[in-house]
mmCIF file of C-alpha atoms in Angstrom:
data_model
loop_
_atom_site.group_PDB
_atom_site.id
_atom_site.type_symbol
_atom_site.label_atom_id
_atom_site.label_comp_id
_atom_site.label_asym_id
_atom_site.label_seq_id
_atom_site.Cartn_x
_atom_site.Cartn_y
_atom_site.Cartn_z
ATOM 1 C CA MET A 5 -21.171 63.473 -33.030
ATOM 2 C CA SER A 6 -21.960 65.500 -29.921
ATOM 3 C CA VAL A 7 -24.728 63.075 -29.078
ATOM 4 C CA LEU A 8 -22.312 60.154 -29.174
ATOM 5 C CA ALA A 9 -19.806 61.979 -27.026
ATOM 6 C CA SER A 10 -22.305 63.079 -24.391
ATOM 7 C CA SER A 11 -24.448 59.928 -24.133
ATOM 8 C CA PRO A 12 -23.836 58.043 -20.899
ATOM 9 C CA VAL A 13 -22.508 54.524 -21.156
ATOM 10 C CA ASP A 14 -24.793 51.870 -19.709
ATOM 11 C CA GLU A 15 -23.159 50.099 -16.732
ATOM 12 C CA THR A 16 -24.672 46.766 -17.661
ATOM 13 C CA THR A 17 -23.103 47.083 -21.087
ATOM 14 C CA VAL A 18 -19.682 47.676 -19.526
ATOM 15 C CA GLN A 19 -20.046 44.703 -17.214
ATOM 16 C CA ALA A 20 -21.108 42.532 -20.105
ATOM 17 C CA ALA A 21 -18.068 43.662 -22.081
ATOM 18 C CA ARG A 22 -15.670 42.802 -19.263
ATOM 19 C CA PRO A 23 -13.917 39.460 -19.452
ATOM 20 C CA ALA A 24 -15.576 36.817 -17.347
ATOM 21 C CA GLY A 25 -13.999 35.451 -14.179
ATOM 22 C CA PRO A 26 -12.233 32.124 -13.897
ATOM 23 C CA SER A 27 -15.432 30.344 -12.911
ATOM 24 C CA ALA A 28 -17.239 31.621 -15.986
ATOM 25 C CA ARG A 29 -14.432 30.763 -18.419
ATOM 26 C CA ALA A 30 -15.040 27.049 -18.386
ATOM 27 C CA THR A 31 -13.819 25.535 -21.602
ATOM 28 C CA PRO A 32 -14.141 21.975 -22.823
ATOM 29 C CA VAL A 33 -10.501 21.421 -21.803
ATOM 30 C CA THR A 34 -11.009 22.511 -18.177
ATOM 31 C CA THR A 35 -14.249 20.558 -17.965
ATOM 32 C CA ALA A 36 -12.432 17.436 -19.136
ATOM 33 C CA ARG A 37 -9.680 18.029 -16.591
ATOM 34 C CA ARG A 38 -12.190 18.349 -13.755
ATOM 35 C CA ALA A 39 -13.921 15.169 -14.858
ATOM 36 C CA ALA A 40 -10.594 13.340 -15.034
ATOM 37 C CA HIS A 41 -9.552 14.417 -11.512
ATOM 38 C CA PRO A 42 -11.612 11.739 -9.668
ATOM 39 C CA LEU A 43 -10.359 9.179 -12.170
ATOM 40 C CA ARG A 44 -6.762 10.090 -11.324
ATOM 41 C CA ARG A 45 -7.498 9.654 -7.641
ATOM 42 C CA VAL A 46 -9.037 6.253 -8.249
ATOM 43 C CA ALA A 47 -6.053 5.240 -10.374
ATOM 44 C CA ALA A 48 -3.657 6.362 -7.633
ATOM 45 C CA VAL A 49 -5.535 4.294 -5.040
ATOM 46 C CA VAL A 50 -5.486 1.255 -7.328
ATOM 47 C CA ARG A 51 -1.749 1.609 -7.942
ATOM 48 C CA SER A 52 -1.068 1.958 -4.216
ATOM 49 C CA THR A 53 -3.180 -1.114 -3.423
ATOM 50 C CA LEU A 54 -1.467 -3.195 -6.086
ATOM 51 C CA TRP A 55 1.977 -2.156 -4.870
ATOM 52 C CA LYS A 56 1.173 -2.950 -1.247
ATOM 53 C CA SER A 57 -0.220 -6.369 -2.148
ATOM 54 C CA ALA A 58 2.561 -7.252 -4.605
ATOM 55 C CA ALA A 59 4.695 -9.010 -1.976
ATOM 56 C CA ILE A 60 1.759 -11.157 -0.821
ATOM 57 C CA VAL A 61 0.875 -12.091 -4.396
ATOM 58 C CA ALA A 62 4.508 -12.979 -5.101
ATOM 59 C CA PHE A 63 4.627 -15.167 -1.988
ATOM 60 C CA LEU A 64 1.434 -16.988 -2.965
ATOM 61 C CA LEU A 65 2.758 -17.553 -6.485
ATOM 62 C CA LEU A 66 6.005 -18.920 -5.064
ATOM 63 C CA TRP A 67 3.999 -21.206 -2.768
ATOM 64 C CA GLU A 68 2.038 -22.501 -5.756
ATOM 65 C CA VAL A 69 4.913 -22.878 -8.224
ATOM 66 C CA GLY A 70 7.840 -23.707 -5.944
ATOM 67 C CA PRO A 71 6.745 -27.120 -4.593
ATOM 68 C CA GLN A 72 5.716 -28.306 -8.072
ATOM 69 C CA TRP A 73 8.722 -27.158 -10.088
ATOM 70 C CA PHE A 74 11.641 -26.832 -7.689
ATOM 71 C CA ALA A 75 10.990 -29.240 -4.811
ATOM 72 C CA ALA A 76 11.768 -32.943 -4.737
ATOM 73 C CA PRO A 77 8.827 -35.369 -4.541
ATOM 74 C CA SER A 78 9.662 -36.207 -0.931
ATOM 75 C CA THR A 79 9.650 -32.509 -0.009
ATOM 76 C CA ARG A 80 6.412 -31.952 -1.909
ATOM 77 C CA VAL A 81 4.649 -34.297 0.506
ATOM 78 C CA PHE A 82 5.438 -32.000 3.427
ATOM 79 C CA LEU A 83 5.097 -28.758 1.444
ATOM 80 C CA PRO A 84 2.029 -29.085 -0.790
ATOM 81 C CA PRO A 85 1.255 -26.388 -3.362
ATOM 82 C CA LEU A 86 -1.228 -23.682 -2.593
ATOM 83 C CA HIS A 87 -4.109 -25.197 -4.549
ATOM 84 C CA ASP A 88 -3.942 -28.377 -2.423
ATOM 85 C CA VAL A 89 -4.105 -26.277 0.747
ATOM 86 C CA LEU A 90 -7.047 -24.277 -0.594
ATOM 87 C CA ALA A 91 -8.830 -27.500 -1.543
ATOM 88 C CA ALA A 92 -8.296 -28.850 1.982
ATOM 89 C CA THR A 93 -9.576 -25.560 3.421
ATOM 90 C CA TRP A 94 -12.716 -25.817 1.306
ATOM 91 C CA LYS A 95 -13.317 -29.397 2.472
ATOM 92 C CA LEU A 96 -12.962 -28.323 6.106
ATOM 93 C CA LEU A 97 -15.382 -25.468 5.495
ATOM 94 C CA ALA A 98 -17.884 -27.711 3.731
ATOM 95 C CA SER A 99 -17.814 -30.254 6.563
ATOM 96 C CA GLY A 100 -18.174 -27.529 9.217
ATOM 97 C CA ALA A 101 -15.007 -28.612 11.032
ATOM 98 C CA LEU A 102 -13.145 -25.361 10.374
ATOM 99 C CA GLU A 103 -16.013 -23.245 11.706
ATOM 100 C CA THR A 104 -16.144 -25.335 14.871
ATOM 101 C CA HIS A 105 -12.421 -24.985 15.568
ATOM 102 C CA LEU A 106 -12.441 -21.292 14.669
ATOM 103 C CA ALA A 107 -15.396 -20.590 16.968
ATOM 104 C CA ALA A 108 -13.675 -22.386 19.868
ATOM 105 C CA SER A 109 -10.459 -20.407 19.400
ATOM 106 C CA LEU A 110 -12.289 -17.088 18.984
ATOM 107 C CA THR A 111 -14.323 -17.634 22.139
ATOM 108 C CA ARG A 112 -11.238 -18.290 24.244
ATOM 109 C CA SER A 113 -9.180 -15.546 22.648
ATOM 110 C CA VAL A 114 -11.861 -12.855 22.904
ATOM 111 C CA ALA A 115 -12.622 -13.739 26.532
ATOM 112 C CA GLY A 116 -8.987 -13.621 27.629
ATOM 113 C CA PHE A 117 -8.238 -10.556 25.527
ATOM 114 C CA GLY A 118 -11.236 -8.666 26.921
ATOM 115 C CA VAL A 119 -10.229 -9.410 30.506
ATOM 116 C CA ALA A 120 -6.655 -8.306 29.789
ATOM 117 C CA VAL A 121 -7.717 -5.014 28.179
ATOM 118 C CA VAL A 122 -10.099 -4.035 30.978
ATOM 119 C CA LEU A 123 -7.692 -4.924 33.784
ATOM 120 C CA GLY A 124 -4.600 -3.665 31.956
ATOM 121 C CA VAL A 125 -6.005 -0.222 31.159
ATOM 122 C CA ALA A 126 -7.509 0.245 34.633
ATOM 123 C CA ALA A 127 -4.365 -0.907 36.447
ATOM 124 C CA GLY A 128 -2.117 1.075 34.100
ATOM 125 C CA LEU A 129 -3.988 4.318 34.738
ATOM 126 C CA LEU A 130 -3.877 3.738 38.472
ATOM 127 C CA ILE A 131 -0.200 2.823 38.601
ATOM 128 C CA ALA A 132 0.883 5.664 36.323
ATOM 129 C CA TRP A 133 -1.109 8.285 38.229
ATOM 130 C CA TYR A 134 0.128 7.406 41.712
ATOM 131 C CA ARG A 135 3.902 7.578 41.713
ATOM 132 C CA PRO A 136 4.447 5.798 45.091
ATOM 133 C CA LEU A 137 2.437 2.830 43.806
ATOM 134 C CA ASN A 138 4.412 2.944 40.562
ATOM 135 C CA SER A 139 7.792 2.769 42.290
ATOM 136 C CA PHE A 140 6.527 0.022 44.625
ATOM 137 C CA ILE A 141 5.048 -2.365 42.064
ATOM 138 C CA THR A 142 7.296 -1.786 39.007
ATOM 139 C CA PRO A 143 9.997 -4.320 40.081
ATOM 140 C CA LEU A 144 7.358 -7.035 40.473
ATOM 141 C CA LEU A 145 5.855 -6.163 37.098
ATOM 142 C CA GLU A 146 9.258 -6.457 35.467
ATOM 143 C CA VAL A 147 9.678 -9.965 36.916
ATOM 144 C CA PHE A 148 6.340 -11.182 35.577
ATOM 145 C CA ARG A 149 6.744 -9.327 32.278
ATOM 146 C CA ASN A 150 9.944 -11.191 31.536
ATOM 147 C CA THR A 151 8.417 -14.563 32.408
ATOM 148 C CA ALA A 152 7.176 -16.231 29.234
ATOM 149 C CA ALA A 153 3.489 -17.031 29.309
ATOM 150 C CA LEU A 154 4.010 -20.484 27.817
ATOM 151 C CA ALA A 155 6.448 -21.307 30.608
ATOM 152 C CA LEU A 156 3.546 -20.909 33.034
ATOM 153 C CA LEU A 157 1.189 -23.072 30.981
ATOM 154 C CA PRO A 158 1.843 -26.172 33.148
ATOM 155 C CA VAL A 159 1.082 -24.096 36.249
ATOM 156 C CA PHE A 160 -2.230 -22.888 34.838
ATOM 157 C CA THR A 161 -3.078 -26.431 33.745
ATOM 158 C CA LEU A 162 -2.323 -27.903 37.182
ATOM 159 C CA LEU A 163 -4.283 -25.232 39.034
ATOM 160 C CA LEU A 164 -7.238 -24.820 36.667
ATOM 161 C CA GLY A 165 -7.312 -28.112 34.786
ATOM 162 C CA ILE A 166 -7.378 -28.680 31.038
ATOM 163 C CA GLY A 167 -10.731 -26.978 30.523
ATOM 164 C CA GLU A 168 -11.584 -23.525 29.293
ATOM 165 C CA GLU A 169 -10.483 -21.725 32.472
ATOM 166 C CA SER A 170 -6.794 -22.511 32.004
ATOM 167 C CA LYS A 171 -6.756 -21.444 28.352
ATOM 168 C CA ILE A 172 -8.620 -18.194 28.954
ATOM 169 C CA SER A 173 -6.366 -17.442 31.927
ATOM 170 C CA ILE A 174 -3.142 -18.013 29.992
ATOM 171 C CA VAL A 175 -4.424 -15.777 27.197
ATOM 172 C CA ALA A 176 -5.359 -13.056 29.686
ATOM 173 C CA TYR A 177 -1.928 -13.311 31.321
ATOM 174 C CA ALA A 178 -0.100 -13.027 27.988
ATOM 175 C CA ALA A 179 -2.201 -10.075 26.815
ATOM 176 C CA PHE A 180 -2.282 -8.236 30.147
ATOM 177 C CA PHE A 181 1.285 -6.949 30.294
ATOM 178 C CA PRO A 182 1.472 -5.279 26.851
ATOM 179 C CA VAL A 183 -1.704 -3.345 27.672
ATOM 180 C CA LEU A 184 -0.561 -2.501 31.200
ATOM 181 C CA LEU A 185 2.934 -1.304 30.311
ATOM 182 C CA ASN A 186 1.825 0.720 27.297
ATOM 183 C CA THR A 187 -0.929 2.337 29.347
ATOM 184 C CA ILE A 188 1.607 3.353 31.974
ATOM 185 C CA ALA A 189 3.931 4.711 29.286
ATOM 186 C CA GLY A 190 1.066 6.585 27.602
ATOM 187 C CA VAL A 191 -0.026 8.312 30.795
ATOM 188 C CA ARG A 192 3.513 9.205 31.854
ATOM 189 C CA THR A 193 4.278 10.803 28.475
ATOM 190 C CA VAL A 194 1.315 13.207 28.590
ATOM 191 C CA ASP A 195 2.487 16.792 28.278
ATOM 192 C CA PRO A 196 2.679 18.253 31.829
ATOM 193 C CA LEU A 197 1.630 21.657 30.463
ATOM 194 C CA LEU A 198 -1.703 20.170 29.416
ATOM 195 C CA VAL A 199 -2.246 18.777 32.902
ATOM 196 C CA ARG A 200 -1.356 22.116 34.537
ATOM 197 C CA ALA A 201 -3.603 24.017 32.169
ATOM 198 C CA ALA A 202 -6.486 21.650 32.890
ATOM 199 C CA ARG A 203 -5.981 21.995 36.647
ATOM 200 C CA SER A 204 -5.833 25.771 36.349
ATOM 201 C CA LEU A 205 -9.222 25.641 34.627
ATOM 202 C CA GLY A 206 -10.655 23.871 37.652
ATOM 203 C CA LEU A 207 -11.153 20.406 36.175
ATOM 204 C CA SER A 208 -11.762 17.621 38.644
ATOM 205 C CA SER A 209 -9.638 14.473 38.632
ATOM 206 C CA LEU A 210 -12.309 12.521 36.762
ATOM 207 C CA ALA A 211 -12.705 15.257 34.144
ATOM 208 C CA LEU A 212 -8.911 15.512 33.856
ATOM 209 C CA PHE A 213 -8.686 11.787 33.111
ATOM 210 C CA ARG A 214 -11.555 11.897 30.636
ATOM 211 C CA LYS A 215 -10.635 15.055 28.723
ATOM 212 C CA VAL A 216 -6.835 15.215 28.916
ATOM 213 C CA ILE A 217 -5.105 12.031 30.078
ATOM 214 C CA LEU A 218 -7.041 9.406 28.124
ATOM 215 C CA PRO A 219 -7.153 11.264 24.761
ATOM 216 C CA SER A 220 -3.419 11.958 24.938
ATOM 217 C CA ALA A 221 -2.571 8.362 25.890
ATOM 218 C CA VAL A 222 -4.874 6.651 23.368
ATOM 219 C CA PRO A 223 -2.224 6.024 20.640
ATOM 220 C CA THR A 224 0.205 4.415 23.092
ATOM 221 C CA ILE A 225 -2.562 2.402 24.752
ATOM 222 C CA PHE A 226 -3.727 1.073 21.396
ATOM 223 C CA THR A 227 -0.182 0.058 20.556
ATOM 224 C CA GLY A 228 -0.295 -2.180 23.617
ATOM 225 C CA ILE A 229 -3.768 -3.425 22.690
ATOM 226 C CA ARG A 230 -2.571 -4.429 19.228
ATOM 227 C CA MET A 231 0.405 -6.251 20.743
ATOM 228 C CA ALA A 232 -1.977 -7.950 23.168
ATOM 229 C CA GLY A 233 -4.247 -9.041 20.307
ATOM 230 C CA THR A 234 -1.341 -10.751 18.574
ATOM 231 C CA ALA A 235 -0.125 -12.328 21.809
ATOM 232 C CA SER A 236 -3.580 -13.638 22.668
ATOM 233 C CA ILE A 237 -3.815 -15.557 19.389
ATOM 234 C CA LEU A 238 -0.272 -16.944 19.463
ATOM 235 C CA VAL A 239 -0.417 -18.101 23.056
ATOM 236 C CA LEU A 240 -3.851 -19.626 22.599
ATOM 237 C CA ILE A 241 -2.734 -21.649 19.566
ATOM 238 C CA ALA A 242 0.198 -23.029 21.566
ATOM 239 C CA ALA A 243 -2.062 -23.820 24.529
ATOM 240 C CA GLU A 244 -4.533 -25.638 22.282
ATOM 241 C CA MET A 245 -1.732 -27.762 20.888
ATOM 242 C CA VAL A 246 -0.962 -29.115 24.359
ATOM 243 C CA GLY A 247 -4.366 -29.938 25.762
ATOM 244 C CA ALA A 248 -7.592 -29.310 23.861
ATOM 245 C CA LYS A 249 -10.261 -31.131 21.911
ATOM 246 C CA ALA A 250 -11.204 -28.209 19.669
ATOM 247 C CA GLY A 251 -9.577 -25.076 18.334
ATOM 248 C CA LEU A 252 -7.186 -24.090 15.568
ATOM 249 C CA GLY A 253 -4.174 -25.239 17.553
ATOM 250 C CA TYR A 254 -5.773 -28.646 18.050
ATOM 251 C CA LEU A 255 -6.622 -28.784 14.346
ATOM 252 C CA ILE A 256 -3.008 -28.099 13.346
ATOM 253 C CA VAL A 257 -1.380 -30.607 15.692
ATOM 254 C CA ASN A 258 -4.019 -33.268 15.077
ATOM 255 C CA ALA A 259 -3.647 -32.938 11.292
ATOM 256 C CA GLN A 260 0.129 -33.176 11.645
ATOM 257 C CA SER A 261 -0.040 -36.318 13.783
ATOM 258 C CA SER A 262 -2.597 -37.851 11.380
ATOM 259 C CA PHE A 263 -0.359 -36.990 8.395
ATOM 260 C CA LEU A 264 -3.041 -34.745 6.880
ATOM 261 C CA ILE A 265 -0.504 -32.181 5.739
ATOM 262 C CA PRO A 266 -2.844 -30.008 3.595
ATOM 263 C CA ASP A 267 -5.250 -29.794 6.547
ATOM 264 C CA MET A 268 -2.358 -28.691 8.757
ATOM 265 C CA TYR A 269 -1.479 -25.870 6.364
ATOM 266 C CA ALA A 270 -5.168 -24.961 6.124
ATOM 267 C CA GLY A 271 -5.183 -24.435 9.892
ATOM 268 C CA ILE A 272 -2.004 -22.352 9.719
ATOM 269 C CA LEU A 273 -3.465 -20.230 6.921
ATOM 270 C CA THR A 274 -6.622 -19.686 8.967
ATOM 271 C CA VAL A 275 -4.529 -18.524 11.943
ATOM 272 C CA SER A 276 -2.709 -16.022 9.702
ATOM 273 C CA LEU A 277 -5.966 -14.643 8.313
ATOM 274 C CA LEU A 278 -7.417 -14.422 11.812
ATOM 275 C CA GLY A 279 -4.428 -12.445 13.067
ATOM 276 C CA LEU A 280 -4.633 -10.119 10.072
ATOM 277 C CA ALA A 281 -8.349 -9.529 10.667
ATOM 278 C CA VAL A 282 -7.800 -8.787 14.355
ATOM 279 C CA ASN A 283 -5.007 -6.327 13.609
ATOM 280 C CA THR A 284 -7.107 -4.575 10.942
ATOM 281 C CA LEU A 285 -10.020 -4.239 13.359
ATOM 282 C CA LEU A 286 -7.809 -2.804 16.105
ATOM 283 C CA VAL A 287 -6.222 -0.315 13.694
ATOM 284 C CA ALA A 288 -9.701 0.843 12.650
ATOM 285 C CA LEU A 289 -10.684 1.282 16.304
ATOM 286 C CA GLU A 290 -7.501 3.253 16.970
ATOM 287 C CA ARG A 291 -8.274 5.615 14.096
ATOM 288 C CA HIS A 292 -11.819 6.038 15.371
ATOM 289 C CA PHE A 293 -10.726 6.994 18.887
ATOM 290 C CA SER A 294 -7.880 9.187 17.601
ATOM 291 C CA ARG A 295 -9.976 11.263 15.197
ATOM 292 C CA TRP A 296 -9.625 14.314 17.412
ATOM 293 C CA ARG A 297 -5.889 14.456 16.613
ATOM 294 C CA VAL A 298 -6.563 14.672 12.884
ATOM 295 C CA GLU A 299 -9.311 17.240 13.422
ATOM 296 C CA ALA A 300 -7.025 19.323 15.653
ATOM 297 C CA ARG A 301 -4.298 19.423 12.974
ATOM 298 C CA SER A 302 -6.694 20.362 10.156
#
């Protein structure tokens, strides 16, 4: 009895007798829950994707069913069901005509859009930074901003002809002002405390632009770039309808005049998909250049 009372207790025995921590108490139930967690995330993503695409699916179903069941035969000629439009799109793809028109429109749109972005961002930074220049040139910018680009299409055609120069120029003009004005707004809305703090740290003007002004103005600038991307496509399609021998706008108006109604809708559908692809690409670029904001909040 005295031996049992006086014998020291082994520390390892005590530690082994203690209840295990949460990490060591894994049961089949908790293991199943951990395994089901990624599945729940996948299911949530699937549900969100289905909900966001529900309106598009409903529209496509209405396009397919409506002309066949609810439209008169005379209306059905001018509003064919979706499967006729998809069949016409496939025929244009198989013949290579759609690729030719799409390549022509993309070349003009990308060229004009690129010129507008480079000039718009550079001019916007310059105008926003120098206040005397801003107050001097803003009234003129307002005049040109409120002048519709398509209203100047005859002027561009008379001065530059019906070739590629006039179409690229009208696209650049239409896309220039959204980029310019949003760049000016982005620079002018930068927090003045950030600028003062950067100057107090001895940053040069170039370093101030690169490390403070541009990162803070990126979201507003990209808003203008996205607006310019949409404007470049819309204006180009209208310009191609007036005077062109290739392009999506030419395809649409030529199919309409030739009474190839499914081909006309195929061109319109291609324009919609092109605009959606351009907007998706610009949103991805905006997220890439704005990653520092997410990292700063986390």
